[in-house]
PDB file of C-alpha atoms in Angstrom:
ATOM      1  CA  MET A  15      49.382 -57.354 -16.486  1.00 63.00           C
ATOM      2  CA  ALA A  16      47.383 -56.282 -13.499  1.00 71.00           C
ATOM      3  CA  VAL A  17      45.194 -53.339 -12.596  1.00 80.00           C
ATOM      4  CA  LYS A  18      46.683 -51.268  -9.793  1.00 81.00           C
ATOM      5  CA  ILE A  19      44.382 -49.381  -7.444  1.00 80.00           C
ATOM      6  CA  LYS A  20      45.995 -46.963  -5.016  1.00 81.00           C
ATOM      7  CA  SER A  21      44.322 -46.270  -1.703  1.00 80.00           C
ATOM      8  CA  GLN A  22      45.332 -44.484   1.462  1.00 87.00           C
ATOM      9  CA  HIS A  23      46.441 -47.816   2.947  1.00 90.00           C
ATOM     10  CA  GLY A  24      48.563 -48.996   0.012  1.00 91.00           C
ATOM     11  CA  THR A  25      48.256 -50.528  -3.428  1.00 89.00           C
ATOM     12  CA  ILE A  26      45.876 -53.248  -4.625  1.00 86.00           C
ATOM     13  CA  ASP A  27      46.897 -55.346  -7.644  1.00 88.00           C
ATOM     14  CA  ILE A  28      44.090 -57.182  -9.454  1.00 88.00           C
ATOM     15  CA  ASN A  29      45.288 -59.781 -11.951  1.00 90.00           C
ATOM     16  CA  ASN A  30      43.682 -60.028 -15.406  1.00 88.00           C
ATOM     17  CA  ASP A  31      42.646 -63.620 -14.634  1.00 89.00           C
ATOM     18  CA  VAL A  32      40.498 -62.340 -11.757  1.00 91.00           C
ATOM     19  CA  ILE A  33      38.927 -59.727 -14.031  1.00 92.00           C
ATOM     20  CA  ALA A  34      38.277 -62.388 -16.693  1.00 91.00           C
ATOM     21  CA  THR A  35      36.582 -64.654 -14.148  1.00 91.00           C
ATOM     22  CA  VAL A  36      34.283 -61.848 -12.990  1.00 93.00           C
ATOM     23  CA  VAL A  37      33.497 -60.904 -16.602  1.00 94.00           C
ATOM     24  CA  GLY A  38      32.838 -64.527 -17.627  1.00 92.00           C
ATOM     25  CA  GLY A  39      30.632 -65.172 -14.623  1.00 91.00           C
ATOM     26  CA  SER A  40      28.670 -61.990 -15.276  1.00 93.00           C
ATOM     27  CA  ALA A  41      28.178 -62.841 -18.937  1.00 93.00           C
ATOM     28  CA  THR A  42      27.037 -66.425 -18.391  1.00 91.00           C
ATOM     29  CA  GLU A  43      24.419 -65.328 -15.824  1.00 92.00           C
ATOM     30  CA  GLN A  44      22.467 -63.455 -18.501  1.00 93.00           C
ATOM     31  CA  TYR A  45      19.412 -64.944 -20.173  1.00 93.00           C
ATOM     32  CA  GLY A  46      20.195 -66.128 -23.692  1.00 92.00           C
ATOM     33  CA  VAL A  47      23.893 -66.804 -23.102  1.00 91.00           C
ATOM     34  CA  VAL A  48      24.670 -70.499 -23.485  1.00 89.00           C
ATOM     35  CA  GLY A  49      28.308 -70.100 -22.489  1.00 86.00           C
ATOM     36  CA  MET A  50      31.661 -68.518 -23.128  1.00 88.00           C
ATOM     37  CA  ALA A  51      33.566 -69.178 -26.357  1.00 87.00           C
ATOM     38  CA  SER A  52      37.273 -69.094 -27.040  1.00 80.00           C
ATOM     39  CA  LYS A  53      38.693 -65.983 -28.663  1.00 75.00           C
ATOM     40  CA  LYS A  54      40.733 -68.312 -30.914  1.00 68.00           C
ATOM     41  CA  ALA A  55      37.896 -70.502 -32.154  1.00 58.00           C
ATOM     42  CA  LEU A  56      39.875 -72.082 -35.005  1.00 52.00           C
ATOM     43  CA  ARG A  57      42.595 -73.366 -32.693  1.00 53.00           C
ATOM     44  CA  ASP A  58      40.367 -74.374 -29.782  1.00 51.00           C
ATOM     45  CA  GLY A  59      37.407 -75.687 -31.791  1.00 53.00           C
ATOM     46  CA  PHE A  60      34.278 -73.895 -32.968  1.00 52.00           C
ATOM     47  CA  ASN A  61      31.790 -75.815 -30.872  1.00 55.00           C
ATOM     48  CA  GLN A  62      33.644 -75.789 -27.572  1.00 62.00           C
ATOM     49  CA  ILE A  63      31.961 -73.949 -24.716  1.00 69.00           C
ATOM     50  CA  LEU A  64      34.418 -72.964 -22.013  1.00 65.00           C
ATOM     51  CA  LYS A  65      34.126 -74.133 -18.439  1.00 68.00           C
ATOM     52  CA  ARG A  66      34.325 -71.686 -15.541  1.00 62.00           C
ATOM     53  CA  ALA A  67      38.044 -72.372 -15.049  1.00 63.00           C
ATOM     54  CA  ASP A  68      38.743 -71.452 -18.690  1.00 75.00           C
ATOM     55  CA  TYR A  69      37.026 -68.048 -18.819  1.00 74.00           C
ATOM     56  CA  THR A  70      40.406 -66.375 -19.375  1.00 80.00           C
ATOM     57  CA  ARG A  71      40.460 -67.896 -22.881  1.00 83.00           C
ATOM     58  CA  GLY A  72      37.175 -66.145 -23.730  1.00 86.00           C
ATOM     59  CA  VAL A  73      37.904 -62.687 -22.317  1.00 91.00           C
ATOM     60  CA  VAL A  74      40.457 -60.095 -23.408  1.00 92.00           C
ATOM     61  CA  VAL A  75      41.326 -57.354 -20.908  1.00 92.00           C
ATOM     62  CA  ARG A  76      43.227 -54.227 -21.996  1.00 91.00           C
ATOM     63  CA  GLN A  77      44.391 -51.569 -19.556  1.00 87.00           C
ATOM     64  CA  GLU A  78      43.833 -47.935 -20.492  1.00 83.00           C
ATOM     65  CA  THR A  79      44.760 -44.712 -18.743  1.00 80.00           C
ATOM     66  CA  ASN A  80      41.432 -44.238 -16.977  1.00 80.00           C
ATOM     67  CA  GLY A  81      40.015 -47.771 -16.801  1.00 82.00           C
ATOM     68  CA  ILE A  82      39.931 -50.979 -18.773  1.00 90.00           C
ATOM     69  CA  SER A  83      38.510 -52.255 -22.033  1.00 94.00           C
ATOM     70  CA  VAL A  84      37.048 -55.772 -22.175  1.00 95.00           C
ATOM     71  CA  ASP A  85      36.212 -58.100 -25.071  1.00 95.00           C
ATOM     72  CA  VAL A  86      33.784 -60.921 -24.220  1.00 95.00           C
ATOM     73  CA  TYR A  87      33.349 -63.917 -26.547  1.00 93.00           C
ATOM     74  CA  ILE A  88      30.010 -65.679 -26.045  1.00 92.00           C
ATOM     75  CA  VAL A  89      27.675 -68.280 -27.548  1.00 91.00           C
ATOM     76  CA  VAL A  90      23.977 -67.366 -27.542  1.00 93.00           C
ATOM     77  CA  GLY A  91      20.872 -69.525 -27.623  1.00 91.00           C
ATOM     78  CA  TYR A  92      18.924 -69.947 -30.835  1.00 91.00           C
ATOM     79  CA  GLY A  93      15.751 -67.854 -30.878  1.00 89.00           C
ATOM     80  CA  THR A  94      17.012 -65.097 -28.593  1.00 92.00           C
ATOM     81  CA  LYS A  95      17.467 -61.554 -29.816  1.00 94.00           C
ATOM     82  CA  ILE A  96      21.239 -61.235 -30.104  1.00 95.00           C
ATOM     83  CA  SER A  97      21.278 -57.447 -29.749  1.00 95.00           C
ATOM     84  CA  GLU A  98      19.307 -57.556 -26.492  1.00 96.00           C
ATOM     85  CA  VAL A  99      21.427 -60.365 -25.073  1.00 95.00           C
ATOM     86  CA  SER A 100      24.572 -58.404 -25.946  1.00 96.00           C
ATOM     87  CA  LYS A 101      23.252 -55.227 -24.316  1.00 96.00           C
ATOM     88  CA  SER A 102      22.372 -57.077 -21.127  1.00 96.00           C
ATOM     89  CA  VAL A 103      25.838 -58.684 -21.040  1.00 96.00           C
ATOM     90  CA  GLN A 104      27.454 -55.265 -21.474  1.00 96.00           C
ATOM     91  CA  ALA A 105      25.419 -53.723 -18.666  1.00 96.00           C
ATOM     92  CA  LYS A 106      25.948 -56.617 -16.242  1.00 96.00           C
ATOM     93  CA  VAL A 107      29.702 -56.805 -16.881  1.00 95.00           C
ATOM     94  CA  LYS A 108      30.144 -53.059 -16.331  1.00 95.00           C
ATOM     95  CA  TYR A 109      28.076 -53.173 -13.149  1.00 96.00           C
ATOM     96  CA  ASN A 110      29.836 -56.214 -11.662  1.00 95.00           C
ATOM     97  CA  LEU A 111      33.315 -54.908 -12.436  1.00 94.00           C
ATOM     98  CA  ASN A 112      32.486 -51.714 -10.592  1.00 93.00           C
ATOM     99  CA  ALA A 113      30.610 -53.369  -7.720  1.00 94.00           C
ATOM    100  CA  MET A 114      32.988 -56.287  -7.089  1.00 93.00           C
ATOM    101  CA  LEU A 115      36.386 -54.895  -8.023  1.00 90.00           C
ATOM    102  CA  GLY A 116      35.978 -51.110  -8.079  1.00 88.00           C
ATOM    103  CA  ILE A 117      37.132 -50.967 -11.708  1.00 89.00           C
ATOM    104  CA  ASP A 118      35.485 -48.775 -14.337  1.00 89.00           C
ATOM    105  CA  ALA A 119      35.169 -50.396 -17.762  1.00 91.00           C
ATOM    106  CA  ASN A 120      35.450 -47.842 -20.553  1.00 92.00           C
ATOM    107  CA  GLU A 121      34.029 -50.280 -23.054  1.00 94.00           C
ATOM    108  CA  VAL A 122      32.676 -53.817 -23.058  1.00 95.00           C
ATOM    109  CA  ASN A 123      32.754 -55.365 -26.518  1.00 96.00           C
ATOM    110  CA  VAL A 124      30.586 -58.469 -26.973  1.00 96.00           C
ATOM    111  CA  ILE A 125      31.592 -60.826 -29.775  1.00 94.00           C
ATOM    112  CA  VAL A 126      29.069 -63.561 -30.559  1.00 93.00           C
ATOM    113  CA  GLN A 127      31.075 -66.612 -31.690  1.00 89.00           C
ATOM    114  CA  GLY A 128      28.129 -68.897 -32.298  1.00 87.00           C
ATOM    115  CA  VAL A 129      24.493 -69.833 -31.809  1.00 89.00           C
ATOM    116  CA  ARG A 130      23.338 -73.043 -30.106  1.00 86.00           C
ATOM    117  CA  VAL A 131      19.939 -74.670 -30.141  1.00 84.00           C
ATOM    118  CA  LEU A 132      18.743 -74.896 -26.545  1.00 70.00           C
ATOM    119  CA  ALA A 133      17.452 -78.237 -25.329  1.00 67.00           C
ATOM    120  CA  ASP A 134      13.861 -78.177 -24.121  1.00 60.00           C
TER     121      ASP A 134
END
C-alpha cells in the first residue's frame, strides 16, 4: 500500500517502505534507543537489532481515512526511563513524518521489545 497525496499538480504516492525508513531513522536518533527490533521477534530472533536497510521489519504502517497509524518496535538502553524514551520517539516520529513527507500520523504506538545494557 502507499499513501496518496493529491496536489494541484497531480498525485504523489509514498510507499510504506519510505514511511518505515523515516520512522525508523527518527526513532533511532532518540536518546535511549539502542535500535529497532523486529515485530516478529520469535521468528527473527529476540536479540537481533535491525540495520537501517531492515527498518521495514520493525515498523507497521496502517492507512486510515485522515492519516496513518504507525507501530514502532524498539530496543531501549538499560537505565533509561522507558516512558520518557517512548514519548520522545512518538514526538519525533510525528514531527518528521509531517516535516519530511507531509503526512499526519494519527497515532504512533511504541512497543519496547527489549532492553540492552549499553557499553561504556
